Every structure is written in structure tokens, then in C-alpha cells.
Coordinates of C-alpha atoms and ligand atoms in Angstrom, one line a residue:
M1 CA -68.3 91.5 -233.7
M2 CA -70.5 94.3 -232.5
H3 CA -73.7 95.6 -234.1
D4 CA -75.7 98.7 -233.5
L5 CA -74.2 101.8 -231.8
D6 CA -77.3 102.4 -229.6
F7 CA -75.5 100.4 -226.8
L8 CA -73.5 103.5 -226.2
L9 CA -76.6 105.5 -225.3
E10 CA -77.6 102.7 -222.9
K11 CA -74.2 102.4 -221.3
C12 CA -74.0 106.2 -220.9
Q13 CA -77.5 106.4 -219.4
A14 CA -76.7 103.6 -216.9
G15 CA -73.5 105.2 -215.7
K16 CA -72.7 108.4 -213.7
R17 CA -73.7 111.6 -215.4
M18 CA -70.6 113.3 -216.7
N19 CA -70.0 117.0 -217.0
L20 CA -69.5 118.0 -220.7
A21 CA -67.7 121.3 -221.4
V22 CA -68.5 122.7 -224.8
A23 CA -66.4 125.4 -226.3
C24 CA -68.3 128.0 -228.5
P25 CA -71.6 126.1 -229.0
Y26 CA -73.0 128.6 -231.6
G27 CA -73.9 126.1 -234.3
D28 CA -77.4 124.7 -234.1
D29 CA -75.8 121.2 -234.8
V30 CA -73.7 121.0 -231.7
L31 CA -76.0 123.0 -229.5
G32 CA -79.0 120.8 -230.5
A33 CA -77.0 117.6 -229.7
V34 CA -75.8 118.9 -226.3
C35 CA -79.4 120.0 -225.4
E36 CA -80.7 116.6 -226.4
A37 CA -77.9 114.7 -224.5
H38 CA -78.6 116.9 -221.4
G39 CA -82.3 116.4 -221.7
R40 CA -81.9 112.7 -221.9
G41 CA -79.8 112.7 -218.8
L42 CA -76.7 111.5 -220.6
V43 CA -74.5 114.4 -219.5
N44 CA -74.6 117.8 -217.7
G45 CA -74.0 120.3 -220.5
I46 CA -71.7 123.3 -219.7
L47 CA -71.9 125.9 -222.5
I48 CA -68.9 128.2 -222.7
G49 CA -69.0 131.3 -224.9
D50 CA -71.3 134.3 -225.5
S51 CA -74.4 133.3 -223.5
E52 CA -76.6 135.8 -225.2
Q53 CA -75.7 134.4 -228.6
I54 CA -76.2 130.8 -227.4
K55 CA -79.6 131.5 -225.9
K56 CA -80.7 133.3 -229.1
K57 CA -79.7 130.3 -231.1
A58 CA -81.5 127.9 -228.7
Q59 CA -84.7 130.0 -228.9
E60 CA -84.5 130.1 -232.8
H61 CA -84.4 126.3 -232.9
H62 CA -86.7 125.6 -229.9
F63 CA -83.9 123.8 -228.0
D64 CA -84.6 123.2 -224.4
I65 CA -81.8 124.8 -222.3
E66 CA -83.4 124.1 -219.0
G67 CA -80.7 123.0 -216.5
L68 CA -77.7 123.7 -218.7
T69 CA -74.8 125.7 -217.2
F70 CA -73.6 128.9 -219.0
V71 CA -70.1 130.2 -218.6
E72 CA -69.5 133.6 -220.1
E73 CA -66.5 134.0 -222.4
K74 CA -67.2 136.2 -225.4
D75 CA -64.0 135.7 -227.3
D76 CA -63.6 132.3 -229.1
Y77 CA -60.0 131.8 -227.9
S78 CA -60.8 132.6 -224.3
A79 CA -63.9 130.3 -224.5
T80 CA -61.8 127.5 -225.9
E81 CA -59.1 128.0 -223.3
K82 CA -61.7 128.1 -220.5
A83 CA -63.3 124.9 -221.7
V84 CA -60.0 123.1 -221.8
Q85 CA -59.1 124.5 -218.4
M86 CA -62.4 123.3 -216.9
V87 CA -61.5 119.8 -217.9
S88 CA -57.9 120.0 -216.7
S89 CA -59.1 121.3 -213.4
Q90 CA -61.6 118.5 -213.2
E91 CA -64.6 120.8 -213.1
A92 CA -65.7 119.0 -216.3
D93 CA -65.2 115.4 -217.3
L94 CA -64.9 115.7 -221.1
L95 CA -64.6 118.4 -223.8
M96 CA -66.6 119.0 -226.9
K97 CA -65.8 121.2 -229.9
G98 CA -68.4 123.8 -231.0
L99 CA -68.1 126.4 -233.7
V100 CA -64.3 126.7 -233.5
K101 CA -61.6 125.5 -235.9
T102 CA -60.4 121.9 -235.1
A103 CA -56.7 123.0 -235.1
V104 CA -57.5 125.9 -232.6
L105 CA -59.2 123.5 -230.2
L106 CA -56.4 120.8 -230.6
R107 CA -53.7 123.4 -230.0
A108 CA -55.4 124.5 -226.8
V109 CA -55.6 120.8 -225.8
L110 CA -51.9 120.4 -226.5
N111 CA -51.0 123.6 -224.5
K112 CA -48.1 122.7 -222.2
E113 CA -49.2 124.8 -219.2
W114 CA -53.0 124.2 -219.0
G115 CA -53.8 121.7 -221.7
L116 CA -54.8 118.0 -221.5
R117 CA -51.5 116.3 -222.4
T118 CA -50.6 113.1 -220.7
G119 CA -47.3 112.2 -222.4
S120 CA -49.2 109.8 -224.7
L121 CA -50.0 110.4 -228.3
L122 CA -53.4 111.9 -228.9
S123 CA -55.4 110.3 -231.7
H124 CA -58.9 110.2 -233.1
L125 CA -61.1 107.1 -233.1
F126 CA -64.3 106.9 -235.1
L127 CA -66.8 104.0 -234.6
F128 CA -69.0 103.5 -237.6
E129 CA -72.3 101.6 -237.8
I130 CA -72.6 100.2 -241.3
P131 CA -76.1 99.6 -242.6
L132 CA -74.9 97.5 -245.6
L133 CA -73.2 95.1 -243.2
N134 CA -76.2 94.5 -240.9
R135 CA -75.3 97.6 -238.8
R136 CA -71.9 96.1 -238.0
I137 CA -69.6 98.4 -236.0
I138 CA -66.2 99.0 -237.4
G139 CA -63.7 101.5 -235.8
L140 CA -61.2 103.5 -237.8
S141 CA -58.2 105.5 -236.7
D142 CA -56.7 107.9 -237.3
G143 CA -58.8 110.0 -239.8
G144 CA -58.9 113.1 -237.6
M145 CA -55.7 114.1 -235.9
N146 CA -52.4 112.5 -236.8
M147 CA -51.6 113.3 -240.4
Y148 CA -48.8 110.8 -241.4
P149 CA -48.1 108.6 -238.4
D150 CA -44.8 106.7 -238.4
L151 CA -44.5 103.3 -236.8
N152 CA -44.2 104.7 -233.3
A153 CA -47.3 106.9 -233.7
K154 CA -49.2 103.9 -235.1
V155 CA -48.4 102.0 -231.9
G156 CA -49.8 105.0 -229.9
I157 CA -52.9 105.1 -232.1
I158 CA -53.5 101.4 -231.5
E159 CA -52.9 101.6 -227.8
N160 CA -55.4 104.4 -227.4
A161 CA -58.0 102.5 -229.4
V162 CA -57.5 99.3 -227.5
E163 CA -58.0 101.1 -224.2
C164 CA -61.2 102.6 -225.6
Y165 CA -62.4 99.2 -226.9
H166 CA -61.8 97.7 -223.4
K167 CA -63.9 100.5 -221.8
I168 CA -66.8 99.9 -224.1
G169 CA -66.7 96.1 -223.4
V170 CA -64.6 94.6 -226.2
D171 CA -61.8 92.7 -224.5
N172 CA -59.8 91.7 -227.5
P173 CA -60.4 93.9 -230.5
L174 CA -59.3 92.6 -233.9
I175 CA -57.2 95.3 -235.6
A176 CA -56.5 95.2 -239.3
A177 CA -53.5 97.3 -240.4
L178 CA -54.5 98.6 -243.8
G179 CA -52.5 99.1 -247.0
A180 CA -53.5 98.9 -250.6
V181 CA -52.7 95.2 -250.8
E182 CA -52.5 92.2 -248.5
V183 CA -48.9 91.3 -249.1
V184 CA -45.7 93.1 -247.9
N185 CA -44.4 95.3 -250.7
P186 CA -41.2 97.1 -249.8
D187 CA -42.2 100.0 -252.1
M188 CA -45.4 100.6 -250.0
P189 CA -44.3 101.7 -246.5
A190 CA -47.8 101.1 -245.1
T191 CA -47.4 97.4 -245.7
L192 CA -44.0 97.3 -243.9
D193 CA -45.5 99.1 -240.9
A194 CA -48.4 96.7 -240.9
A195 CA -46.1 93.7 -240.9
A196 CA -44.0 95.2 -238.1
L197 CA -47.2 95.9 -236.0
T198 CA -48.3 92.3 -236.5
L199 CA -45.0 91.0 -235.2
M200 CA -45.0 93.5 -232.3
N201 CA -48.4 92.2 -231.3
S202 CA -47.4 88.5 -231.6
R203 CA -44.4 89.2 -229.4
S204 CA -46.6 91.0 -226.9
Q205 CA -45.0 94.4 -227.5
I206 CA -48.6 95.6 -228.1
K207 CA -51.1 93.9 -225.9
G208 CA -54.9 93.6 -225.4
C209 CA -55.8 93.1 -229.0
T210 CA -55.0 90.9 -232.1
I211 CA -53.3 92.8 -234.9
D212 CA -52.8 91.5 -238.4
G213 CA -51.8 93.1 -241.7
P214 CA -51.3 94.3 -244.2
F215 CA -54.8 94.0 -245.5
A216 CA -56.6 95.7 -248.3
L217 CA -59.9 97.1 -247.1
D218 CA -62.0 94.4 -248.7
N219 CA -60.2 91.5 -247.1
A220 CA -60.2 93.2 -243.7
I221 CA -64.0 93.5 -243.6
S222 CA -65.3 90.7 -245.8
E223 CA -64.7 87.1 -244.9
E224 CA -65.7 86.1 -248.5
A225 CA -63.0 88.5 -249.9
A226 CA -60.4 87.1 -247.6
Q227 CA -61.4 83.5 -248.6
I228 CA -61.1 84.3 -252.3
K229 CA -57.6 85.7 -251.7
G230 CA -56.7 82.6 -249.5
I231 CA -55.9 84.7 -246.5
E232 CA -55.9 82.8 -243.2
S233 CA -55.9 85.1 -240.2
P234 CA -58.0 85.6 -237.1
V235 CA -58.6 89.2 -238.2
A236 CA -59.3 88.7 -242.0
G237 CA -62.9 89.7 -242.7
K238 CA -63.7 90.2 -239.0
A239 CA -61.8 93.4 -238.2
D240 CA -63.2 95.5 -235.3
M241 CA -60.9 98.3 -236.2
L242 CA -59.1 99.6 -239.3
L243 CA -55.7 101.2 -238.7
V244 CA -55.3 103.5 -241.7
P245 CA -51.9 104.8 -243.0
T246 CA -52.7 108.5 -243.4
I247 CA -55.3 111.1 -242.3
E248 CA -56.5 111.3 -245.9
S249 CA -57.3 107.6 -246.3
G250 CA -59.0 107.5 -242.9
N251 CA -61.0 110.7 -243.5
L252 CA -62.1 109.6 -246.9
I253 CA -63.3 106.1 -245.7
G254 CA -65.1 107.8 -242.9
K255 CA -66.9 110.3 -245.1
V256 CA -67.9 107.6 -247.6
L257 CA -69.4 105.5 -244.7
L258 CA -71.3 108.4 -243.2
Y259 CA -72.5 110.3 -246.2
M260 CA -72.7 107.8 -249.0
T261 CA -73.9 104.7 -247.2
G262 CA -76.2 106.4 -244.7
G263 CA -74.2 105.1 -241.7
R264 CA -74.0 106.6 -238.2
G265 CA -70.9 107.0 -236.1
A266 CA -69.3 108.1 -232.9
G267 CA -66.0 109.9 -232.8
V268 CA -63.6 111.0 -230.0
I269 CA -60.0 112.0 -229.5
L270 CA -58.2 109.7 -227.1
G271 CA -54.9 109.8 -225.2
A272 CA -55.6 113.2 -223.5
R273 CA -56.4 113.5 -219.8
K274 CA -60.1 113.2 -220.8
P275 CA -61.8 112.4 -224.1
I276 CA -62.6 115.1 -226.5
V277 CA -65.7 115.0 -228.7
L278 CA -64.9 116.2 -232.1
T279 CA -67.6 116.1 -234.7
S280 CA -68.0 117.9 -238.1
R281 CA -70.8 120.3 -238.8
F282 CA -72.2 118.1 -241.5
D283 CA -72.5 115.1 -239.1
S284 CA -76.1 114.1 -238.3
M285 CA -77.6 114.8 -234.9
E286 CA -77.5 111.1 -234.2
T287 CA -73.8 110.9 -234.9
K288 CA -73.2 113.9 -232.6
L289 CA -75.3 112.3 -229.8
L290 CA -73.6 109.0 -230.1
S291 CA -70.2 110.8 -230.0
I292 CA -71.2 112.5 -226.8
A293 CA -72.2 109.1 -225.4
L294 CA -69.0 107.5 -226.4
G295 CA -66.9 110.3 -224.9
A296 CA -68.9 110.1 -221.6
V297 CA -68.6 106.3 -221.4
V298 CA -64.8 106.6 -221.9
A299 CA -64.6 109.5 -219.4
S300 CA -66.6 107.6 -216.8
K301 CA -64.1 104.7 -216.8
E302 CA -61.0 106.9 -216.1
Ligands
COD401 N1 -50.3 113.8 -229.7 C1 -49.6 114.4 -228.7 N2 -48.9 115.5 -228.9 C2 -48.9 116.1 -230.1 C3 -49.7 115.6 -231.1 C4 -50.4 114.4 -230.9 N3 -51.2 113.8 -231.8 N4 -49.5 116.4 -232.2 C5 -48.7 117.3 -231.9 N5 -48.3 117.2 -230.6 C6 -47.4 118.0 -229.8 C7 -46.0 118.0 -230.3 O1 -45.3 117.0 -229.7 C8 -45.5 119.4 -230.0 O2 -45.0 119.4 -228.6 C9 -46.8 120.2 -230.0 O3 -47.9 119.4 -229.9 C10 -46.9 121.0 -231.3 O4 -46.6 120.1 -232.4 P1 -46.8 120.4 -233.9 O5 -46.0 121.7 -234.2 O6 -46.5 119.2 -234.7 O7 -48.3 120.7 -233.9 P2 -49.2 121.7 -234.6 O8 -49.7 122.7 -233.5 O9 -48.6 122.3 -235.8 O10 -50.4 120.7 -235.0 C11 -51.0 119.9 -234.2 C12 -52.4 119.6 -234.8 C13 -53.1 118.6 -234.0 C14 -53.2 120.9 -234.8 C15 -52.1 119.1 -236.2 O11 -51.6 117.9 -236.2 C16 -53.4 119.1 -237.1 O12 -53.8 120.1 -237.6 N6 -54.0 117.9 -237.3 C17 -55.1 117.7 -238.2 C18 -56.3 118.1 -237.5 C19 -57.4 118.3 -238.6 O13 -57.4 119.3 -239.3 N7 -58.4 117.4 -238.6 C20 -59.4 117.6 -239.5 C21 -60.0 116.3 -239.9 S1 -61.5 116.1 -239.0

């Protein structure tokens, strides 16, 4: 069980400095985080957009832009395209979303000619550090990209997450497939998928992790709750990652953890040629910095 996300900053600092291409960094949130990450030596920041506007914003907020690279692309679509192309041509090692709509960036990433597709499913993984659980780290997928994943997509989501866990040093992540209850109920498709995934894992169709489910959220994260329900499982109460059934359930759990429990997090899109750092405007500077570090650690191991 991991605690405290600061290890990501340490791992990132100790590794090779990755080149981070940021599309449209006009918001003070992303620009501030990139300047901070660059200043700390975590990444080399490449800012793609209207340079004048970016510099003005940096000046307004006293951000240090010393050493950052500027690539001039005034139009948002061209800047997004350029940022994606810099990653596909290996001029940059990872991508970050600035002040551009998530769907616009993701569509550019999925572009068949110059995007970052690999043939695998792309999915979003968020690692949360939860103060109420002694800063325990719990991952969650997918609350950011795949809306209503079927069983096949859930396999893809798990495989992406497992690869990421291995890269950050967790050799056998414990994955809880969530539903509303901890028993299989044929009227609740999420519980059927959870049972199928558990069997696929036990028959080595999905490797590198231990999957169990269905679980309700409480018995996935609390050993006491699991005990009260009489659930015996290596994952019950100890889950490293929660596989959620829909984007709404994942997004809601994530927002509760970040904004109602004072937690921090780190989120990236996996399964593309390189990781994509995707944060929301309201995320704290720490969450953005940790997300950059997570992306850079994953990129450095590819
Ligand atoms: N992985 C790999 N390929 C994909 C994926 C994926 N997750 N999703 C779509 N594709 C491919 C399809 O196979 C197809 O070839 C092409 O992309 C277009 O597929 P569509 O028509 O289903 O995709 P779009 O363009 O309508 O939508 C793709 C988005 C990623 C934009 C869409 O799924 C989306 O908006 N997701 C939610 C993102 C969001 O709003 N997140 C906010 C919460 S933070």
C-alpha cells in the first residue's frame, strides 16, 4: 500500500529530464505549474501558442519563464496540433493540456495521420492521496476519457493502469472492480463485468495485477468494512486501484476526493505513444505539479 505522492517528484527529479509540450498555456494554473516544474528541473517546458499572450500572463503572475522554449502558433487548433506533432515526432516526450477543451485535445491525440494512437485503448488514470486514510494513495480509472466502457474497454483500462503501476514501482497492484454492491447481481451489469474480470485475471488473461470484484466502494478501501461483510479477498480493503463502471462515477469520486476531503492527486492519459497530462482548471497547483511528475516518470520508462 503506497502513501504520499511526493515520491513522484523524487522519482522525476532523479530521472532524465523530459521535454514537456504544452498546448495553449494561457491559464495561470497550467502556466504556473509548468514554470514551477521547469524551475525545479523536473521537465523542460515547451510552450506552444501565442508567445506574447503567454509572456504577458507570466509577467502578471511573476512566473519565472527563464529557460522555457516558446513555439509560436497563434490559433488554438494549430497550437494543439503542433503540440501533438512535437510528441509524435519525438521532439517532446509528453504532452500537457492548457487552455483548450479536453475533447479538442483528445481528438487531436486520436488523429489517424499525426496523432498519438498506438492501437491500444487510451484511458485516464488518476492517483489520489487521501488525507483521511493516512495519505494512502488510491488510483482510479476511468473518470476522464472513456464514458461507458464495455468489458473489452475495461480490460484495456486495467492493462494501461497496470503498466503505469509497474513503472512507478508497484509490481502487483491490487485492483477492485467497483459496483454498487459486493455480490453479482444480473440486473447490475457492472457486477457481471467485475466477476468476468476477476475470472480473466485468475486465468491469466489479464496479468501483472490481482483483480477482484464486484466491490462496493467501502469494502474495496476499508478492511473493517470488508470484515463486517465477511468478504475474504486479497483485494478487499486494500485496493491500490478502483476500476469504476462509468465516467460519471469515476469523475464524481475523484472530485469528492480532491475538493471535499482536501486530497491531492496526479492524473494522466495512458495508452498513447506518450503520456498526456490532463488536469482541470480548478485542480490545485500541487495536483498539477504531481501530474506533470507522474507523466514524466511514465514517459521516461518508455
Ligand atoms: N482509445 C483509443 N481510441 C479511441 C478512444 C479511446 N479511448 N476513443 C475514441 N477512439 C477512436 C475511435 O476508435 C475512433 O477511431 C475515433 O477515435 C473517433 O471515435 P469517436 O467518434 O467515438 O470519438 P469522439 O471524437 O466522438 O470522442 C472521443 C473523445 C475522447 C473526445 C470522447 O470519448 C470524449 O469526449 N470523452 C470524454 C472526455 C471528457 O469530456 N472528459 C472530461 C472529464 S475530465
